[in-house]
GROMACS .gro file of N, CA and C in nm:
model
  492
    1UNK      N    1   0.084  -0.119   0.000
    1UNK     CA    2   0.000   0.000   0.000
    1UNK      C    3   0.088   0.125   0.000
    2UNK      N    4   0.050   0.218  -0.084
    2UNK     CA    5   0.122   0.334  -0.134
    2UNK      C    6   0.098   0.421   0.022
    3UNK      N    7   0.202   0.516   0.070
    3UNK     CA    8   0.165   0.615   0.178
    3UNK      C    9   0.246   0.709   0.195
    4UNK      N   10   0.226   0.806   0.228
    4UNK     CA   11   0.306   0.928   0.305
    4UNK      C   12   0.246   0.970   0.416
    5UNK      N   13   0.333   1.112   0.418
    5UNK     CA   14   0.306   1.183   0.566
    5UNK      C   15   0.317   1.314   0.547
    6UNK      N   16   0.176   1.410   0.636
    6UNK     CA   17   0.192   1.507   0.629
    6UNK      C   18   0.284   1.587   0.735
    7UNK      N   19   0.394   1.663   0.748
    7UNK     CA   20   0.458   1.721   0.847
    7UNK      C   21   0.466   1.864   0.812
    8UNK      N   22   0.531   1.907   0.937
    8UNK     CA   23   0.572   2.002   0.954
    8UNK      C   24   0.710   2.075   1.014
    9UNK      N   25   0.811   2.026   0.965
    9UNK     CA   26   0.961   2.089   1.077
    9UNK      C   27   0.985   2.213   0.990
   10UNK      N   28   1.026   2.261   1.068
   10UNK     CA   29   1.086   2.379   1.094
   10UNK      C   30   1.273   2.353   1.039
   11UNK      N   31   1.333   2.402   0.916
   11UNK     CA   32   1.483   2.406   0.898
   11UNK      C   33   1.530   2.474   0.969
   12UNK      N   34   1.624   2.461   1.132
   12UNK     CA   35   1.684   2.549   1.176
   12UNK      C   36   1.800   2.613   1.144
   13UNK      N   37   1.822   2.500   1.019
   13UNK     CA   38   1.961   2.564   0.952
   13UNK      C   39   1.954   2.724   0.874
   14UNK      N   40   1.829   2.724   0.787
   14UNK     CA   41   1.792   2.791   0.737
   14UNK      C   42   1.763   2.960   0.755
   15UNK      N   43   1.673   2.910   0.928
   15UNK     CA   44   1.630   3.013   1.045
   15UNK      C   45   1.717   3.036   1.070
   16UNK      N   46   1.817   2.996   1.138
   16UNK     CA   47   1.954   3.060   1.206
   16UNK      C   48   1.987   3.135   1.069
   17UNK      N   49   2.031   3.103   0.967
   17UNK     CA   50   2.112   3.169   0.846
   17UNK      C   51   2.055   3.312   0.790
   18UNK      N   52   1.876   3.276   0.809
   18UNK     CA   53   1.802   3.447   0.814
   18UNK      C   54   1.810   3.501   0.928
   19UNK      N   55   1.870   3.490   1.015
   19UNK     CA   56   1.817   3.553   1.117
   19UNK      C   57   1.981   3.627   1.159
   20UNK      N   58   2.057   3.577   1.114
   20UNK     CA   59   2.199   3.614   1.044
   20UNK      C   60   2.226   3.679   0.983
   21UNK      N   61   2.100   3.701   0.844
   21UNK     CA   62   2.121   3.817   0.789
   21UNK      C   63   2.090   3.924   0.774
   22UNK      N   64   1.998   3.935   0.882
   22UNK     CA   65   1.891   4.019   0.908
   22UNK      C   66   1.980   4.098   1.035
   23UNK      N   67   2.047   3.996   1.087
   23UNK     CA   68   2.102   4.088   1.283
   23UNK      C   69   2.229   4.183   1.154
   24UNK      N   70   2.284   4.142   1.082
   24UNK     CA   71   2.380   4.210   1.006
   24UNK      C   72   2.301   4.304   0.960
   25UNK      N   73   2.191   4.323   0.881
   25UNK     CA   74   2.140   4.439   0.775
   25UNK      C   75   2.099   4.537   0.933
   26UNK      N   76   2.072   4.460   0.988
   26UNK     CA   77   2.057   4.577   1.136
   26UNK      C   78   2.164   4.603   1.202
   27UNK      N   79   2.297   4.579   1.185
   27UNK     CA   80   2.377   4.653   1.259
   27UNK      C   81   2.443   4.724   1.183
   28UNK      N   82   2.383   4.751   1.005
   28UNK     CA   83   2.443   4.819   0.962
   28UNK      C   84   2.363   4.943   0.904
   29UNK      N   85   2.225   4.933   0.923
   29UNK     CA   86   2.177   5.025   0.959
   29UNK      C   87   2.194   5.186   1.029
   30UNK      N   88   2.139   5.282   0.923
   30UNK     CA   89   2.197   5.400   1.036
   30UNK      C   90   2.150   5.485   1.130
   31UNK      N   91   2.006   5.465   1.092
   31UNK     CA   92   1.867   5.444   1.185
   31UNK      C   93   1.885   5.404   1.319
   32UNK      N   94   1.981   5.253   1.304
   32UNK     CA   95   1.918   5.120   1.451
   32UNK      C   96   2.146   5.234   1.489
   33UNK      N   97   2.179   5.283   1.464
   33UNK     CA   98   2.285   5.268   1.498
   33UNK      C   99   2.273   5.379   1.685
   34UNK      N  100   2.351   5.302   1.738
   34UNK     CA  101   2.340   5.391   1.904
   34UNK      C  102   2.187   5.308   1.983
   35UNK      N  103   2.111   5.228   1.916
   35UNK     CA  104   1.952   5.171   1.966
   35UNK      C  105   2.024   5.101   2.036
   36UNK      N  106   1.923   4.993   2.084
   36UNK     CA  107   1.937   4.837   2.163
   36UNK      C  108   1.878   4.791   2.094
   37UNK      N  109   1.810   4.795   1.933
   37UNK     CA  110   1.781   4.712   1.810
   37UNK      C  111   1.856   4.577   1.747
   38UNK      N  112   1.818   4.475   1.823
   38UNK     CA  113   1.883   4.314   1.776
   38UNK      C  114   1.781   4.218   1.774
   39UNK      N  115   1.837   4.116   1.690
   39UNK     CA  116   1.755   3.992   1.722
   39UNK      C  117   1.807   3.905   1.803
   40UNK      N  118   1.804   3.810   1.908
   40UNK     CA  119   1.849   3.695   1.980
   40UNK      C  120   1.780   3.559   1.947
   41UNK      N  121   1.845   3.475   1.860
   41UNK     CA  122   1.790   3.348   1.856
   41UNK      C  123   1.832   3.271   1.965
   42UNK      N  124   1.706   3.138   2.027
   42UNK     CA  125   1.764   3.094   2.116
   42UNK      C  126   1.737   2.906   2.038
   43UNK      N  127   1.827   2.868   2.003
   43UNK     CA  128   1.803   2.738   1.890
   43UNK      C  129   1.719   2.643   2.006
   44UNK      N  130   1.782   2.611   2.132
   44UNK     CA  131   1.731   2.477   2.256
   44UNK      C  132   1.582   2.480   2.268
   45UNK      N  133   1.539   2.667   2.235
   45UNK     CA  134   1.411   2.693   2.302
   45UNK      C  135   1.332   2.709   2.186
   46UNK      N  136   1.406   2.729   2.076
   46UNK     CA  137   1.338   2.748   1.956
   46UNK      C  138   1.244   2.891   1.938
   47UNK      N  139   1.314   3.003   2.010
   47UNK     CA  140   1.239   3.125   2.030
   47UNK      C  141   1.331   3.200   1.906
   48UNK      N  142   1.303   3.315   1.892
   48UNK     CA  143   1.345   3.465   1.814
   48UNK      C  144   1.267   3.565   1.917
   49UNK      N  145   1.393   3.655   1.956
   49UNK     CA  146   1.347   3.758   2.077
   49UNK      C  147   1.405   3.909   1.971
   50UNK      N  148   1.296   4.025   1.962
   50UNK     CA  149   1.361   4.143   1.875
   50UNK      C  150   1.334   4.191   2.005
   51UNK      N  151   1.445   4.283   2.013
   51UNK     CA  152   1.487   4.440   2.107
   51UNK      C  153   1.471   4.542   2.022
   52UNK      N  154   1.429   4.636   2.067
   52UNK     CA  155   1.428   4.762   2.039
   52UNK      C  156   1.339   4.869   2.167
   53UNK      N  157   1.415   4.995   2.116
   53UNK     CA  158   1.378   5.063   2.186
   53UNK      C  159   1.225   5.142   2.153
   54UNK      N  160   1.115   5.094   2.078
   54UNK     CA  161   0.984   5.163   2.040
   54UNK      C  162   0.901   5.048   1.991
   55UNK      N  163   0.774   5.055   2.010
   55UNK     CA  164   0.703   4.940   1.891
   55UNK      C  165   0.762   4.965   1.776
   56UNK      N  166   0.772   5.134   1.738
   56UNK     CA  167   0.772   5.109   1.553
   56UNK      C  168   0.892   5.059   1.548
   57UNK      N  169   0.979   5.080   1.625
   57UNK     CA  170   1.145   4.988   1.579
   57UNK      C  171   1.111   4.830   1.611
   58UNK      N  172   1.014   4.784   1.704
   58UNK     CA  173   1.033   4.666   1.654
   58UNK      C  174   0.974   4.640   1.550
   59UNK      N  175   0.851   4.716   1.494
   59UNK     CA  176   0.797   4.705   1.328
   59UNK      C  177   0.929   4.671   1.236
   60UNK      N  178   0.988   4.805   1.266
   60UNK     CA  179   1.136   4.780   1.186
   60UNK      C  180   1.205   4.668   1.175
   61UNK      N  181   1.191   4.590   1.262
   61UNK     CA  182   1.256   4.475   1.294
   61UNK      C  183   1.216   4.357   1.237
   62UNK      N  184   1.081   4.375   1.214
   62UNK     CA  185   1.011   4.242   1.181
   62UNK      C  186   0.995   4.267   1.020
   63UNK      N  187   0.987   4.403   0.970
   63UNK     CA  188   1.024   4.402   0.835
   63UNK      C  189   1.148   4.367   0.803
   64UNK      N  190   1.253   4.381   0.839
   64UNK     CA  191   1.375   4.307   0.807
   64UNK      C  192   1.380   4.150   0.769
   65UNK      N  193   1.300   4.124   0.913
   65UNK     CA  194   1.312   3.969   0.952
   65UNK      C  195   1.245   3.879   0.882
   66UNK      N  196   1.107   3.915   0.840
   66UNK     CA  197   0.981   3.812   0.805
   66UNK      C  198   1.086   3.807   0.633
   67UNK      N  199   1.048   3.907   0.601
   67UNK     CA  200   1.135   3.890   0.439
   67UNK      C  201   1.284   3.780   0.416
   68UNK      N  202   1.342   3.821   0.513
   68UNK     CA  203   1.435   3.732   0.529
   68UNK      C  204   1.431   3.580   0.561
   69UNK      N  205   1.347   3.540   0.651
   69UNK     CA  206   1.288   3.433   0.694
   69UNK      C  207   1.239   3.350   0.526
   70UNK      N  208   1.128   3.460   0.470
   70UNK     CA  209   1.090   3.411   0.359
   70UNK      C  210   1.175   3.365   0.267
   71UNK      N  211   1.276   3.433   0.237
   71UNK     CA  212   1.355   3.412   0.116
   71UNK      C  213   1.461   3.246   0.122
   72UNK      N  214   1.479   3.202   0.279
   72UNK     CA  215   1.516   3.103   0.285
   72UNK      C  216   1.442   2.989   0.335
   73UNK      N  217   1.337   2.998   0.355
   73UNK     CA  218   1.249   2.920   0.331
   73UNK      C  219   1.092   2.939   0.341
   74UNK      N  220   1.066   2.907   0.253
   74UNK     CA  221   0.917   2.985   0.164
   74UNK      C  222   0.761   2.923   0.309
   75UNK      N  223   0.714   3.034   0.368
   75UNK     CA  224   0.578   3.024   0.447
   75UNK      C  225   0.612   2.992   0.596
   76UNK      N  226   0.783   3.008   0.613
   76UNK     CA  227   0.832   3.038   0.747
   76UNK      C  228   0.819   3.114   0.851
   77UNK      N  229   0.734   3.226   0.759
   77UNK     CA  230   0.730   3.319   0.903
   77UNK      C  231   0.592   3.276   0.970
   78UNK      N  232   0.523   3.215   0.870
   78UNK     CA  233   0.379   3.176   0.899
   78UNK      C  234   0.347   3.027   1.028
   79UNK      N  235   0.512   2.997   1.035
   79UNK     CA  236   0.502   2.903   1.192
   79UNK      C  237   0.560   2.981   1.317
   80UNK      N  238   0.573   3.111   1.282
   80UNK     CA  239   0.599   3.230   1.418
   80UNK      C  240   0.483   3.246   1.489
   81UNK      N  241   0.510   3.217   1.614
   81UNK     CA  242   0.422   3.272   1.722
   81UNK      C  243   0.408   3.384   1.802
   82UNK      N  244   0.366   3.467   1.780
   82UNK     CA  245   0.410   3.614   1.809
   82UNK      C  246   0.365   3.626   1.962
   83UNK      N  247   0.439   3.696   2.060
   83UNK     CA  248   0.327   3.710   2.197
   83UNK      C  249   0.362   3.846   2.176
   84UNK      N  250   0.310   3.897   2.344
   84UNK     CA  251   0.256   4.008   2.342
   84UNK      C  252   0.377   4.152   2.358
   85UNK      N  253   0.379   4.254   2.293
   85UNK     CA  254   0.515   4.329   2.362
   85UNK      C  255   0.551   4.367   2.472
   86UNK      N  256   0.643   4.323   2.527
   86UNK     CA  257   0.641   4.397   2.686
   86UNK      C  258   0.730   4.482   2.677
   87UNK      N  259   0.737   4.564   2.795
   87UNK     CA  260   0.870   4.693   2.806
   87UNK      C  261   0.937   4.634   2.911
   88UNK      N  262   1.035   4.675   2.910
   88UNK     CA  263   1.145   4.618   2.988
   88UNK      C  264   1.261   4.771   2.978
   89UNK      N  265   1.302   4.749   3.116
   89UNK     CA  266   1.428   4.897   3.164
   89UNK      C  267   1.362   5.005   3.106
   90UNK      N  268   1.277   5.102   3.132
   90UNK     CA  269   1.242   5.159   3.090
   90UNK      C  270   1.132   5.233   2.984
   91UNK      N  271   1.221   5.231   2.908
   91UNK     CA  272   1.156   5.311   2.752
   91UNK      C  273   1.192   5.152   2.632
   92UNK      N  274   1.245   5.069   2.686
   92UNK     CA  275   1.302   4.971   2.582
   92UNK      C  276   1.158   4.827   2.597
   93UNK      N  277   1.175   4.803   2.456
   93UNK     CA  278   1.071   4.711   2.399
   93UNK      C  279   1.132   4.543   2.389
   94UNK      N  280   1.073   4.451   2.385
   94UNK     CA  281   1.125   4.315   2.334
   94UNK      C  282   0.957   4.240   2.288
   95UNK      N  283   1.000   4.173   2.244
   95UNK     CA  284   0.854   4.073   2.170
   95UNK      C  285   0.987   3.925   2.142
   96UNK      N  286   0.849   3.845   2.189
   96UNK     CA  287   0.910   3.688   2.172
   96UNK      C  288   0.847   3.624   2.055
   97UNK      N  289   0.918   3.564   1.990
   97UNK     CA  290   0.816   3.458   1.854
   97UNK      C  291   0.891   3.378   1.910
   98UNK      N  292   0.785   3.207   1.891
   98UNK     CA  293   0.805   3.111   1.923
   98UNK      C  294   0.789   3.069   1.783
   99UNK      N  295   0.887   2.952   1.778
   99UNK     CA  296   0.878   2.885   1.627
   99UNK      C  297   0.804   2.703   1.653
  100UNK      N  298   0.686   2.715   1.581
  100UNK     CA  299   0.625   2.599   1.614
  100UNK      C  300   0.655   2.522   1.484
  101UNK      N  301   0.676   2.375   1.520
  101UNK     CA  302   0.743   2.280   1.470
  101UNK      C  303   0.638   2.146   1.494
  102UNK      N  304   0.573   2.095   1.368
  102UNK     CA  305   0.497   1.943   1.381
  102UNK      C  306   0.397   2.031   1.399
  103UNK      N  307   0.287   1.921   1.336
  103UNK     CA  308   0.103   1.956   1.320
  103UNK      C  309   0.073   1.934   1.450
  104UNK      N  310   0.004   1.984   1.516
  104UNK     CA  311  -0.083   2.032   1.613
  104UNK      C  312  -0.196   1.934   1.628
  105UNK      N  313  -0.242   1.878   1.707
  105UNK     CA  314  -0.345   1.780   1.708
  105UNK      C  315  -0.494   1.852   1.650
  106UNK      N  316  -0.490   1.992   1.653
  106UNK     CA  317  -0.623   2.058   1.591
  106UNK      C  318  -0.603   2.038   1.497
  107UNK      N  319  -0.527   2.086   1.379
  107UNK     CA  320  -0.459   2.093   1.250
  107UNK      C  321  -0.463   1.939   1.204
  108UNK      N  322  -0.413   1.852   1.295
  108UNK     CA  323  -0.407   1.729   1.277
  108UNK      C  324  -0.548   1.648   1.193
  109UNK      N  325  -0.667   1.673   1.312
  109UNK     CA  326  -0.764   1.660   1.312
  109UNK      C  327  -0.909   1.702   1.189
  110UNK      N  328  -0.830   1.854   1.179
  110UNK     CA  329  -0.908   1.919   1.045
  110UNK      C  330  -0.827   1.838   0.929
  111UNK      N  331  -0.734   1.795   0.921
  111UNK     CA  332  -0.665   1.761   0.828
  111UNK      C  333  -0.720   1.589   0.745
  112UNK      N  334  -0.709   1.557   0.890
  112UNK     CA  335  -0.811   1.407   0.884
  112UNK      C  336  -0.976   1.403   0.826
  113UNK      N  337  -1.073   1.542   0.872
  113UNK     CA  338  -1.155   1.548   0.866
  113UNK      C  339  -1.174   1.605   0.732
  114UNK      N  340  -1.094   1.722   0.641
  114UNK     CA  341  -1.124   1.735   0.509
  114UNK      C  342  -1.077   1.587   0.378
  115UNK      N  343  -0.982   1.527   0.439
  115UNK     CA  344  -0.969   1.373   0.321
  115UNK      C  345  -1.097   1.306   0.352
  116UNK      N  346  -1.166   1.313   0.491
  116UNK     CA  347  -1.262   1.220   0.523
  116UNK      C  348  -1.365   1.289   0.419
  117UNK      N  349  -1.413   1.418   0.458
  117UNK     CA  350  -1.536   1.454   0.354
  117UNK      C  351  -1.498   1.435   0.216
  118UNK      N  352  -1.395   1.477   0.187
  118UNK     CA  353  -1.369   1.450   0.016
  118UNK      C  354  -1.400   1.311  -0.068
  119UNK      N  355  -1.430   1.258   0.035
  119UNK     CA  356  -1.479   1.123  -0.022
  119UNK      C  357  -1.346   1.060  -0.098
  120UNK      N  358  -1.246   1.025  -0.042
  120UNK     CA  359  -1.110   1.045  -0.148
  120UNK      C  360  -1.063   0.859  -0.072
  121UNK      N  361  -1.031   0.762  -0.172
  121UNK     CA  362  -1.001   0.670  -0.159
  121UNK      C  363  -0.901   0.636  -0.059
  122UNK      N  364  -0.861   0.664   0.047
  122UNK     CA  365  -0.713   0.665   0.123
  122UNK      C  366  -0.751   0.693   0.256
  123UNK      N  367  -0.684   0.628   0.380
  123UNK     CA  368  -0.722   0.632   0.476
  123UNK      C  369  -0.630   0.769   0.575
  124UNK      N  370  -0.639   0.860   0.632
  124UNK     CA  371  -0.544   0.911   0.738
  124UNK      C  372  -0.591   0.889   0.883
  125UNK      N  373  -0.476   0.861   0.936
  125UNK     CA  374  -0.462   0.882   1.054
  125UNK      C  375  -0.365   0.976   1.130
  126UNK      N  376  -0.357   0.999   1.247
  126UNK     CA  377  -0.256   1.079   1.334
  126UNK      C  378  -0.189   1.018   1.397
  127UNK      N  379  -0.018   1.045   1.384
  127UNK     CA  380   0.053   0.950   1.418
  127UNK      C  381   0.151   1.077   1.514
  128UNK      N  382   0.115   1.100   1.612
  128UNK     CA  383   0.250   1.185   1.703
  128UNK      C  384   0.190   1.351   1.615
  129UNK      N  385   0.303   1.376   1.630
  129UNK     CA  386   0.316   1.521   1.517
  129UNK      C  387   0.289   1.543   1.368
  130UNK      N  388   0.273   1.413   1.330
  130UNK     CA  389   0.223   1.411   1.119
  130UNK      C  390   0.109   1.345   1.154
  131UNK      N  391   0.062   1.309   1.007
  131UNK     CA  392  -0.079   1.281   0.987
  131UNK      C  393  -0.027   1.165   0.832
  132UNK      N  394  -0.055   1.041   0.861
  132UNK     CA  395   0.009   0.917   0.758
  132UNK      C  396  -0.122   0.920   0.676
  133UNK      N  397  -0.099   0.921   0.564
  133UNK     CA  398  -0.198   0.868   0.444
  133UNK      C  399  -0.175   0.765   0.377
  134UNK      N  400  -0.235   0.648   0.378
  134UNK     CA  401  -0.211   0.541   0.265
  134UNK      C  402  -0.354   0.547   0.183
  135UNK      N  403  -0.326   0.462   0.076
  135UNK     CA  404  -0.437   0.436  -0.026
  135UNK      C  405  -0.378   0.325  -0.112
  136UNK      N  406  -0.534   0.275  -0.202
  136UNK     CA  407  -0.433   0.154  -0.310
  136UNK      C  408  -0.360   0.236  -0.423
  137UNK      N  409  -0.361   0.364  -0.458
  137UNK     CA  410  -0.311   0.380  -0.601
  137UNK      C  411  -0.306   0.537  -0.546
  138UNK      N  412  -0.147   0.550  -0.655
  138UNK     CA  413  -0.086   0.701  -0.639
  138UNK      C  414  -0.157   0.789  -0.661
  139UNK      N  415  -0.252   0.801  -0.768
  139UNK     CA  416  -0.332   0.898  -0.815
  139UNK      C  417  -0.402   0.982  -0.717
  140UNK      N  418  -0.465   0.844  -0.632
  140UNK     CA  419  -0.574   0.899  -0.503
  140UNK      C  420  -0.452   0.997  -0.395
  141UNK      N  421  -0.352   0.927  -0.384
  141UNK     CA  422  -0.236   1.030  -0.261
  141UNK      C  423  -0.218   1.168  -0.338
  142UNK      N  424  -0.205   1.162  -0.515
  142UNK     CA  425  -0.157   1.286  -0.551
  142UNK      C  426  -0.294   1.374  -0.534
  143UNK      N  427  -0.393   1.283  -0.536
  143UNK     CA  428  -0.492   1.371  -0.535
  143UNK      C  429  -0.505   1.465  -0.389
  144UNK      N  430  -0.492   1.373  -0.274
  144UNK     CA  431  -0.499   1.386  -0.118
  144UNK      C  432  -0.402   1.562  -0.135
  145UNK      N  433  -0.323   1.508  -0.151
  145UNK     CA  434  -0.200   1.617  -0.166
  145UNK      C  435  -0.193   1.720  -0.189
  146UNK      N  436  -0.307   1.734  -0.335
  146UNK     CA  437  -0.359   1.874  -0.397
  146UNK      C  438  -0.432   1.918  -0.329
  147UNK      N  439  -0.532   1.847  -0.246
  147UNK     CA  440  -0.618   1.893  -0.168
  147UNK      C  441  -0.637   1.970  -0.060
  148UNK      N  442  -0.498   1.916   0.018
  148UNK     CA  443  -0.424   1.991   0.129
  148UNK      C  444  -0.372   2.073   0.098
  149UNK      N  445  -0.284   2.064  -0.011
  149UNK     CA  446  -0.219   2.221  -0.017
  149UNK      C  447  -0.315   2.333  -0.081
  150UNK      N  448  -0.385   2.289  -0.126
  150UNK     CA  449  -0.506   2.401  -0.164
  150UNK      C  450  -0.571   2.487  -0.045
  151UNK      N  451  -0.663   2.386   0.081
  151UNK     CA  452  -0.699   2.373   0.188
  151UNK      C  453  -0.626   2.475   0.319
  152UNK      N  454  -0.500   2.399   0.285
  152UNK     CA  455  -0.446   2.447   0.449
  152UNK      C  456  -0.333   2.544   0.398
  153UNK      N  457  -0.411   2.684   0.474
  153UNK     CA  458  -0.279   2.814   0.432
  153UNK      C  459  -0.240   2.875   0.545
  154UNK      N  460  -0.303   2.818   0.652
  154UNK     CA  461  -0.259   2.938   0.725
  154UNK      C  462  -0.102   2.882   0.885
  155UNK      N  463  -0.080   2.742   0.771
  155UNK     CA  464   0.037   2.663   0.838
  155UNK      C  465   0.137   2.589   0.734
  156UNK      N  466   0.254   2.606   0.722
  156UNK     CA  467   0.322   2.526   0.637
  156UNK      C  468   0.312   2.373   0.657
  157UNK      N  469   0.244   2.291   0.558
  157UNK     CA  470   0.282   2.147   0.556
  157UNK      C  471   0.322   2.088   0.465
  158UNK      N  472   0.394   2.008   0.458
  158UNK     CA  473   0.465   1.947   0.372
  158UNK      C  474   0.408   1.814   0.333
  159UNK      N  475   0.433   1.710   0.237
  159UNK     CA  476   0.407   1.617   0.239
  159UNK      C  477   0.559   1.541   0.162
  160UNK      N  478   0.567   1.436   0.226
  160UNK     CA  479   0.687   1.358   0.250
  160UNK      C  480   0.674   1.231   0.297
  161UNK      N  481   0.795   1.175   0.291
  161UNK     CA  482   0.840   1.064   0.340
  161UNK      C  483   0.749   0.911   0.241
  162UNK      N  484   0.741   0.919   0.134
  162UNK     CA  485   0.617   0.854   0.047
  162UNK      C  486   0.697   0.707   0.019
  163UNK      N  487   0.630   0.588   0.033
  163UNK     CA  488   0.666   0.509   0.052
  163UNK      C  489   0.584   0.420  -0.127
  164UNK      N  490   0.593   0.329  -0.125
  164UNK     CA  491   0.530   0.244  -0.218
  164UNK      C  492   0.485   0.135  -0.186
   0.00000   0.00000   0.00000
């Protein structure tokens, strides 16, 4: 029986490498120059922390960043978790994004539940963090496939790992 899997990781190689080029286009900036304007990746925790000293500088910040994010890997910024801004020492700003990694048991679930209505030959289930699809014939998975990526925009998923 033909199958894959829907996932979701996160390239930290990638993230670290934008987020690299982004702390550079900001320290060369002449705007952020004399600020407390940086980014801090923390890879263990899987966070991105921007400093600055104003909301609109962290605006500034996240225009740098999201573009950058994008260019090395396409619908990345769209697994950022943004919380709320706090102030800290003063007059100075920080905001945390969390980078979420693997389908979500909600996501999981809608995911299961649109192959189910489609009436589509192939079974899914939820396995941990992906979502496995088998069926008897490729056609029905390529079909599954189109379906999802049509479907689900407002999370990067991939489909992978396809077996025969």
């Amino acid at each position: 029986m033909p199958s894959f899997d829907f996932t979701s990781e996160a390239d930290m190689v990638a993230l670290k490498n934008a987020i690299d080029v982004a702390a550079r286009q900001i320290d060369n900036r002449y705007d952020f120059k004399g600020t407390s304007a940086k980014i801090d990746f923390n890879e263990k925790d899987k966070q991105i922390t921007l400093f600055g000293d104003s909301d609109f500088q962290l605006d500034q910040i996240k225009d740098i960043l999201f573009p950058a994010l994008e260019k090395k890997e396409a619908e990345s910024s769209k697994r950022l978790d943004g919380e709320k801004i706090e102030t800290i020492s003063g007059n100075k700003v920080k905001q945390v994004f969390k980078i979420k990694s693997g389908i979500e048991s909600e996501l999981a679930k809608k995911i299961v539940k649109m192959i189910k209505d489609a009436k589509l030959k192939v079974q899914a289930a939820i396995q941990g963090d992906a979502v496995r699809v088998t069926g008897a014939k490729r056609d029905d998975l390529q079909e599954c496939i189109a379906l999802i990526r049509k479907s689900v925009t407002d999370f990067p998923v991939k489909a992978g790992n396809f077996r025969d």
